[in-house]
Coordinates of C-alpha atoms in Angstrom, one line a residue:
M1 CA 0.1 -0.1 -0.1
R2 CA 1.4 3.2 -1.1
R3 CA 2.0 5.7 1.8
N4 CA -0.7 8.3 1.1
E5 CA -3.3 5.4 0.2
K6 CA -6.0 4.7 2.4
H7 CA -6.9 1.2 3.6
P8 CA -9.8 -0.6 1.6
E9 CA -12.2 -0.8 4.4
S10 CA -11.6 3.1 4.7
Q11 CA -11.9 3.9 0.9
M12 CA -15.5 1.8 1.2
L13 CA -16.9 5.2 2.5
S14 CA -15.5 7.6 0.1
L15 CA -13.7 6.4 -2.8
G16 CA -15.5 7.9 -6.2
Y17 CA -18.1 10.1 -4.6
Q18 CA -18.2 13.5 -3.7
A19 CA -21.1 14.7 -1.4
D20 CA -20.7 18.2 -2.6
K21 CA -21.7 17.2 -6.0
H22 CA -25.1 15.8 -4.9
L23 CA -26.6 18.3 -2.5
G24 CA -24.3 17.2 0.3
A25 CA -25.6 14.2 0.9
V26 CA -23.3 11.8 3.0
K27 CA -24.2 8.6 1.2
C28 CA -24.6 8.1 -2.8
P29 CA -28.4 8.7 -3.8
L30 CA -30.2 5.8 -5.6
F31 CA -30.4 6.5 -9.6
L32 CA -33.7 5.0 -10.4
T33 CA -33.5 6.2 -14.0
S34 CA -33.6 4.0 -17.1
T35 CA -31.9 6.2 -19.5
F36 CA -29.6 9.7 -19.3
A37 CA -30.2 12.6 -21.5
F38 CA -27.1 13.7 -23.4
K39 CA -25.9 17.2 -23.4
T40 CA -25.6 17.1 -27.4
A41 CA -25.7 14.8 -29.9
E42 CA -22.1 14.8 -30.5
E43 CA -22.0 14.0 -26.8
G44 CA -24.4 11.0 -27.6
K45 CA -22.2 9.6 -30.6
A46 CA -19.1 9.9 -28.6
F47 CA -20.5 7.6 -25.7
F48 CA -21.8 5.0 -28.1
E49 CA -18.6 4.5 -29.9
L50 CA -16.9 3.9 -26.7
A51 CA -19.6 1.6 -25.6
Y52 CA -19.4 -0.3 -28.9
G53 CA -15.7 -0.6 -28.5
L54 CA -15.5 1.4 -32.2
R55 CA -12.7 3.2 -31.1
E56 CA -10.2 3.7 -27.9
K57 CA -10.9 6.8 -25.4
A58 CA -9.0 9.9 -26.2
K59 CA -6.6 11.0 -23.7
G60 CA -8.8 12.4 -20.5
E61 CA -11.7 11.4 -22.0
E62 CA -14.5 9.9 -19.9
M63 CA -17.5 7.3 -20.8
G64 CA -20.6 9.1 -19.8
M65 CA -23.9 7.7 -18.8
I66 CA -26.2 6.2 -21.5
Y67 CA -28.4 3.3 -20.5
S68 CA -28.7 1.5 -17.0
R69 CA -28.4 -1.6 -18.8
V70 CA -24.9 -0.4 -20.2
D71 CA -24.1 1.4 -16.4
N72 CA -25.5 3.6 -13.8
P73 CA -24.0 5.8 -11.2
N74 CA -24.9 3.2 -8.6
L75 CA -23.3 0.4 -10.6
H76 CA -20.1 2.1 -11.5
L77 CA -19.3 3.4 -8.0
A78 CA -20.1 -0.2 -6.6
E79 CA -17.6 -1.7 -9.2
Q80 CA -15.2 0.8 -8.2
R81 CA -15.1 -0.3 -4.8
L82 CA -14.8 -3.7 -5.1
A83 CA -12.2 -3.6 -7.5
V84 CA -10.1 -1.7 -4.4
W85 CA -10.5 -5.1 -2.2
D86 CA -9.0 -7.7 -5.0
G87 CA -6.3 -4.8 -6.3
G88 CA -8.2 -5.4 -9.6
E89 CA -8.1 -2.5 -12.1
D90 CA -11.8 -3.1 -12.9
A91 CA -15.2 -4.8 -11.8
A92 CA -18.5 -5.5 -13.3
F93 CA -21.5 -6.3 -11.4
F94 CA -24.2 -8.9 -12.5
S95 CA -27.6 -9.7 -11.1
S96 CA -26.5 -13.0 -9.5
G97 CA -23.4 -15.0 -9.2
M98 CA -24.5 -17.4 -11.8
A99 CA -24.8 -14.3 -14.2
A100 CA -21.6 -13.3 -13.4
I101 CA -20.1 -16.9 -14.3
S102 CA -22.3 -17.9 -17.2
T103 CA -21.4 -14.2 -18.8
M104 CA -17.6 -14.4 -18.1
L105 CA -17.5 -17.9 -19.8
L106 CA -19.5 -17.1 -22.9
T107 CA -17.1 -13.9 -23.1
F108 CA -13.9 -16.1 -23.4
L109 CA -15.3 -19.4 -25.2
K110 CA -16.7 -20.6 -28.4
P111 CA -17.5 -23.8 -30.0
G112 CA -14.8 -26.0 -30.2
D113 CA -12.8 -24.4 -27.6
L114 CA -11.9 -26.9 -24.3
L115 CA -12.4 -25.5 -20.7
I116 CA -10.9 -27.0 -17.7
Y117 CA -11.9 -26.7 -14.5
G118 CA -11.0 -27.7 -10.7
A119 CA -14.0 -29.1 -8.5
P120 CA -15.8 -29.3 -6.7
V121 CA -18.1 -26.3 -7.8
Y122 CA -21.5 -24.9 -6.9
G123 CA -24.1 -26.9 -8.2
G124 CA -25.3 -24.7 -10.5
T125 CA -21.8 -24.0 -11.5
D126 CA -21.2 -27.4 -12.0
H127 CA -24.8 -28.0 -14.1
F128 CA -23.5 -24.8 -16.6
I129 CA -20.3 -26.3 -17.2
N130 CA -21.5 -29.6 -17.9
H131 CA -25.0 -29.7 -19.3
V132 CA -25.0 -26.0 -20.8
L133 CA -21.5 -25.4 -22.2
P134 CA -21.2 -28.7 -24.0
D135 CA -24.5 -27.6 -26.1
F136 CA -22.7 -24.7 -27.5
G137 CA -20.0 -27.2 -28.6
V138 CA -17.3 -26.4 -25.6
D139 CA -15.4 -29.5 -24.5
V140 CA -14.9 -29.7 -20.9
F141 CA -11.7 -31.3 -18.3
Q142 CA -12.1 -31.8 -14.9
F143 CA -9.5 -31.9 -12.1
T144 CA -9.7 -32.0 -8.1
A145 CA -7.5 -30.4 -5.5
K146 CA -6.2 -34.3 -5.2
D147 CA -4.8 -33.9 -8.8
D148 CA -1.0 -32.0 -9.0
F149 CA 0.5 -30.1 -11.9
N150 CA 2.0 -33.4 -13.8
G151 CA -1.4 -35.5 -12.9
I152 CA -3.4 -33.1 -14.8
K153 CA -1.4 -32.4 -17.7
N154 CA -0.9 -36.3 -18.2
R155 CA -4.6 -36.8 -17.8
L156 CA -5.2 -33.9 -20.0
E157 CA -3.1 -35.2 -23.2
K158 CA -4.6 -38.6 -22.4
D159 CA -8.3 -37.2 -22.7
Y160 CA -7.6 -34.4 -25.4
P161 CA -4.4 -35.3 -27.2
H162 CA -3.0 -32.0 -28.8
R163 CA -5.5 -29.9 -27.5
Y164 CA -5.0 -26.8 -25.6
P165 CA -7.6 -25.0 -23.2
A166 CA -9.1 -21.6 -23.8
F167 CA -9.9 -21.1 -20.1
I168 CA -9.2 -22.6 -16.5
F169 CA -11.5 -21.8 -14.0
T170 CA -11.6 -23.4 -10.0
E171 CA -13.7 -22.7 -7.4
I172 CA -11.2 -22.3 -4.1
P173 CA -12.1 -23.2 -1.7
G174 CA -14.6 -25.7 -3.2
N175 CA -18.1 -26.0 -2.2
P176 CA -19.1 -27.4 0.4
T177 CA -16.1 -29.1 1.3
N178 CA -13.4 -26.6 1.7
A179 CA -11.0 -28.2 -0.9
L180 CA -8.3 -26.1 -1.7
I181 CA -6.5 -26.1 -5.2
D182 CA -3.2 -24.2 -5.4
I183 CA -3.7 -21.0 -7.7
E184 CA -0.1 -20.5 -8.4
M185 CA 0.0 -23.9 -9.8
C186 CA -3.3 -23.0 -11.9
N187 CA -1.1 -20.5 -13.0
R188 CA 1.9 -22.2 -14.1
L189 CA -0.3 -24.7 -15.5
A190 CA -2.1 -21.9 -17.9
T191 CA 1.5 -20.7 -18.9
D192 CA 2.6 -24.3 -20.0
L193 CA -0.4 -25.1 -21.8
S194 CA 0.0 -21.5 -23.7
R195 CA 0.3 -22.0 -27.3
D196 CA 1.1 -19.7 -30.2
G197 CA 1.8 -17.3 -27.5
K198 CA -1.8 -17.3 -26.4
R199 CA -2.3 -18.3 -22.8
P200 CA -5.6 -19.7 -21.6
L201 CA -7.4 -17.3 -18.8
L202 CA -7.6 -18.3 -15.3
A203 CA -10.6 -17.6 -13.4
V204 CA -11.2 -18.2 -9.4
D205 CA -14.5 -18.2 -8.1
N206 CA -13.4 -16.7 -4.6
T207 CA -16.8 -16.4 -3.1
F208 CA -15.8 -19.0 0.2
L209 CA -13.4 -16.5 1.7
G210 CA -14.7 -13.3 -0.3
P211 CA -12.4 -10.3 -1.0
L212 CA -11.0 -10.4 2.3
F213 CA -9.3 -13.6 3.2
Q214 CA -8.0 -14.8 -0.3
H215 CA -6.7 -12.5 -3.3
P216 CA -6.5 -14.8 -6.6
L217 CA -5.3 -12.2 -8.5
K218 CA -2.1 -11.6 -6.4
W219 CA -1.5 -15.3 -7.2
G220 CA -1.9 -15.6 -11.1
A221 CA -5.5 -15.5 -11.5
D222 CA -6.7 -13.2 -14.5
I223 CA -10.0 -13.0 -13.0
S224 CA -11.4 -13.2 -9.4
V225 CA -15.5 -14.3 -9.4
Y226 CA -18.0 -13.8 -6.9
S227 CA -21.7 -14.8 -6.0
A228 CA -21.8 -11.2 -4.2
T229 CA -25.0 -12.2 -3.0
K230 CA -22.9 -14.2 -0.4
F231 CA -20.3 -12.1 1.8
I232 CA -20.2 -9.1 -0.3
G233 CA -23.8 -8.5 0.1
G234 CA -23.9 -10.2 3.2
H235 CA -27.6 -9.7 4.4
S236 CA -29.8 -12.2 2.6
D237 CA -31.7 -9.3 0.6
L238 CA -30.0 -9.2 -2.9
L239 CA -28.9 -11.2 -5.5
A240 CA -25.9 -10.4 -7.0
G241 CA -22.4 -11.5 -8.7
A242 CA -19.3 -9.9 -9.9
C243 CA -16.2 -10.5 -11.6
V244 CA -12.7 -8.5 -10.6
G245 CA -9.6 -8.3 -12.9
R246 CA -7.7 -6.5 -15.5
G247 CA -9.2 -3.8 -17.1
D248 CA -9.1 -5.2 -20.7
L249 CA -10.8 -8.3 -19.6
I250 CA -13.4 -6.8 -17.7
T251 CA -14.2 -4.1 -20.5
K252 CA -15.0 -7.5 -22.5
I253 CA -16.9 -9.3 -20.1
K254 CA -18.7 -5.9 -19.4
G255 CA -19.6 -5.8 -23.3
M256 CA -20.7 -9.3 -23.3
R257 CA -23.1 -8.4 -20.0
T258 CA -24.5 -5.0 -22.1
F259 CA -26.2 -7.6 -24.7
L260 CA -27.3 -10.5 -22.4
G261 CA -28.6 -7.8 -20.2
S262 CA -27.5 -9.5 -17.1
M263 CA -26.0 -6.5 -15.2
L264 CA -27.2 -5.5 -11.6
D265 CA -30.0 -3.1 -11.1
P266 CA -29.3 0.0 -9.2
H267 CA -31.2 -0.4 -6.0
S268 CA -29.1 -3.7 -5.6
C269 CA -26.2 -1.9 -6.5
W270 CA -26.8 0.7 -3.8
L271 CA -27.4 -2.0 -1.3
I272 CA -23.9 -3.6 -2.3
L273 CA -22.6 -0.4 -1.3
R274 CA -23.9 -0.2 2.0
S275 CA -22.9 -3.6 2.3
L276 CA -19.0 -3.1 1.3
E277 CA -18.9 -0.6 4.4
T278 CA -19.1 -3.3 6.6
L279 CA -17.5 -5.9 5.0
K280 CA -14.4 -6.4 6.8
I281 CA -16.4 -6.2 10.2
R282 CA -18.7 -8.8 9.3
M283 CA -16.3 -11.5 7.9
E284 CA -13.8 -11.4 10.5
R285 CA -16.9 -11.5 13.4
Q286 CA -18.0 -14.6 11.2
A287 CA -14.9 -16.2 11.1
A288 CA -14.0 -15.7 14.8
S289 CA -17.3 -17.5 15.5
A290 CA -16.6 -20.2 13.1
Q291 CA -13.7 -21.3 14.7
K292 CA -15.4 -21.8 17.9
V293 CA -18.4 -23.7 16.4
A294 CA -15.7 -26.0 14.6
G295 CA -13.5 -26.7 17.6
H296 CA -16.9 -27.7 19.3
L297 CA -18.2 -30.0 16.2
K298 CA -14.4 -31.7 16.1
D299 CA -14.8 -32.8 19.9
H300 CA -18.7 -33.8 19.6
P301 CA -19.2 -37.5 20.2
L302 CA -22.1 -37.5 17.1
V303 CA -19.8 -35.8 14.8
E304 CA -17.7 -38.1 12.2
K305 CA -15.8 -35.4 10.4
V306 CA -15.3 -31.8 10.0
H307 CA -14.3 -30.2 6.7
Y308 CA -12.7 -26.7 8.2
L309 CA -9.9 -25.3 6.9
G310 CA -8.6 -24.2 10.4
F311 CA -8.1 -28.1 11.1
L312 CA -5.5 -28.8 8.2
A313 CA -2.7 -31.2 9.8
D314 CA 0.9 -29.6 9.3
D315 CA 1.6 -32.9 7.3
D316 CA -1.5 -32.2 4.7
P317 CA -0.2 -30.5 1.2
Q318 CA -3.4 -28.5 1.6
K319 CA -2.0 -26.8 4.2
V320 CA 0.7 -25.7 2.4
I321 CA -1.7 -24.1 0.1
F322 CA -3.6 -22.5 3.0
D323 CA -0.5 -21.2 4.4
K324 CA 0.5 -19.5 1.4
Q325 CA -2.8 -18.3 -0.4
C326 CA -5.5 -17.6 2.3
L327 CA -5.5 -15.3 5.2
S328 CA -8.3 -17.2 7.3
A329 CA -10.1 -20.2 7.7
G330 CA -13.2 -18.1 6.9
S331 CA -16.7 -18.9 8.3
M332 CA -17.6 -22.2 6.4
I333 CA -17.8 -25.5 7.8
A334 CA -19.2 -28.9 6.6
F335 CA -19.5 -32.0 8.9
E336 CA -20.3 -35.5 8.7
V337 CA -23.0 -37.4 10.9
N338 CA -23.3 -41.2 11.1
G339 CA -26.3 -42.3 9.7
G340 CA -26.5 -40.7 6.2
E341 CA -29.5 -38.6 4.9
Q342 CA -31.8 -39.7 7.6
A343 CA -29.5 -38.8 10.2
A344 CA -28.4 -35.1 8.8
F345 CA -32.1 -34.4 8.1
A346 CA -33.1 -35.5 11.7
F347 CA -30.6 -32.7 12.6
L348 CA -31.3 -30.0 10.2
N349 CA -35.0 -30.5 11.2
H350 CA -34.6 -30.0 14.9
L351 CA -32.5 -26.7 14.7
H352 CA -34.1 -23.7 15.9
H353 CA -31.9 -20.5 15.6
F354 CA -30.1 -21.7 12.3
K355 CA -32.2 -20.9 9.3
L356 CA -32.7 -24.2 7.2
A357 CA -31.6 -22.5 3.9
V358 CA -29.4 -22.4 1.0
S359 CA -26.9 -19.6 0.5
L360 CA -24.2 -18.2 2.8
G361 CA -21.8 -15.5 3.8
S362 CA -24.8 -13.2 5.4
T363 CA -25.7 -12.2 9.1
E364 CA -27.6 -15.3 10.0
S365 CA -26.4 -18.8 10.6
L366 CA -27.6 -21.1 7.7
A367 CA -27.9 -25.1 7.5
E368 CA -28.3 -27.1 4.4
H369 CA -28.1 -30.5 2.6
P370 CA -25.7 -30.6 -0.1
A371 CA -26.4 -33.9 -1.6
T372 CA -30.1 -32.9 -1.9
M373 CA -30.1 -29.0 -2.2
T374 CA -26.9 -26.9 -3.6
H375 CA -25.4 -30.1 -5.6
V376 CA -28.5 -32.3 -5.8
D377 CA -27.4 -32.0 -9.8
V378 CA -24.0 -33.0 -9.6
M379 CA -23.3 -36.8 -10.7
A380 CA -23.2 -39.2 -8.1
S381 CA -20.0 -40.4 -8.7
D382 CA -18.7 -37.1 -8.8
R383 CA -20.3 -36.3 -5.2
Q384 CA -18.6 -39.2 -3.9
L385 CA -15.2 -38.4 -5.3
F386 CA -15.8 -35.0 -3.7
G387 CA -16.9 -36.2 -0.4
I388 CA -20.5 -35.0 -0.7
T389 CA -21.8 -37.7 1.2
D390 CA -25.4 -38.2 2.3
G391 CA -24.5 -37.3 6.0
L392 CA -22.8 -34.3 5.1
V393 CA -24.4 -31.0 6.6
R394 CA -22.8 -27.4 5.7
L395 CA -23.0 -24.6 7.8
S396 CA -22.8 -21.0 7.2
I397 CA -21.9 -19.0 10.5
G398 CA -23.2 -15.7 10.9
V399 CA -22.9 -12.7 13.5
E400 CA -24.4 -14.2 16.3
E401 CA -23.1 -14.8 19.6
P402 CA -21.2 -18.3 19.0
E403 CA -22.4 -19.9 22.3
D404 CA -26.0 -19.6 21.3
L405 CA -25.1 -21.2 17.8
I406 CA -23.3 -24.0 19.6
E407 CA -26.3 -24.6 21.8
D408 CA -28.7 -24.9 19.0
I409 CA -26.2 -27.6 17.2
D410 CA -26.0 -29.7 20.7
Q411 CA -29.6 -29.6 21.1
A412 CA -30.1 -30.8 17.4
L413 CA -27.7 -33.3 17.4
A414 CA -29.3 -34.7 20.5
A415 CA -32.5 -35.1 19.1
M416 CA -31.1 -36.6 16.1
M417 CA -30.2 -39.3 18.2
V418 CA -33.4 -39.7 19.8
S419 CA -35.1 -39.7 16.4
R420 CA -32.7 -42.5 15.3
S421 CA -33.3 -44.4 18.2
S422 CA -36.8 -44.3 17.8
K423 CA -36.8 -45.5 14.4
L424 CA -34.6 -48.5 15.3

């Protein structure tokens, strides 16, 4: 950080906005308008030329507002501020996380291309990659956190001889088991699989650790992707997605966004601006509470296994990756109970404080069953490979007092045992 540059959490309160230009309003107003008036016809022509990429910006020229499908003051300001967290040149917000992922992939993939991706990923992403992209003529190759550099290359050559990927995508940590893939290794893979001076782009879905606890661009990723519904939004009151990265790449993604119409609406952008102000406070509190909850689960006799980044053993290769690229264990926990789906459902059905709902990263704590909910469409063989068992439960820890969450977990586990015993 340069000497006079403010910390990201401070910039969230000031960057890109001047109150004296908006009647002294301390917060950015909400711009609920579909279209914007030009000062002159010549100005309108100039803006459209830039919007359609017909020419480069002249020195000192600024792109003005045209139409809220292209840009909006709330959208523009939210993108400026999100880019700060990841150290990216620019950012793009979308109407959902899936809109961000699909728009990004459709921007850079064409029929005949090869996509390689690291799994597990969110179930919706898995569906788009394995069931939608192939319909557009895109081939798909999967690897996991268990695969190393040489293993991926050898399998790739075997499955797709003499083919070079156009794009590499991975989700780190992987949803729902917190599996870690080395971003630097993926970067080396992209460089090694370059052909004729063209390097495949590398994108990392950074939703689980958010822009606070992991910075993929620092380790060689070209684009950092988010379901901004989660930690960035953080209040379960909006849907949003985002991409952050190099300016030229984000410009191309925004071009595709314009014609797919997948931009984020002004009101949701206004809510995002609110949420970015408390991002660090919320995520640090959630992570601290998750550490206590995970520690309790680890020692509970009814819990078989806990998937939590803070419990990686020193001799685990995942620990090396964690120590290098992660700044916190975050607030996502998955754990397994003996008894499969029946036991997991009994636990979930007896929770009182946790909300039985999908999504994550919000102020309230949530619990869900990945195998039959978020990842129900993932092939059974892949669920087994990824460790998404019938007895796996995923928790997203909120900002509540951790002792209250632990009490709720304990009573639900006890009720689970009573329920199982009554059915024997």
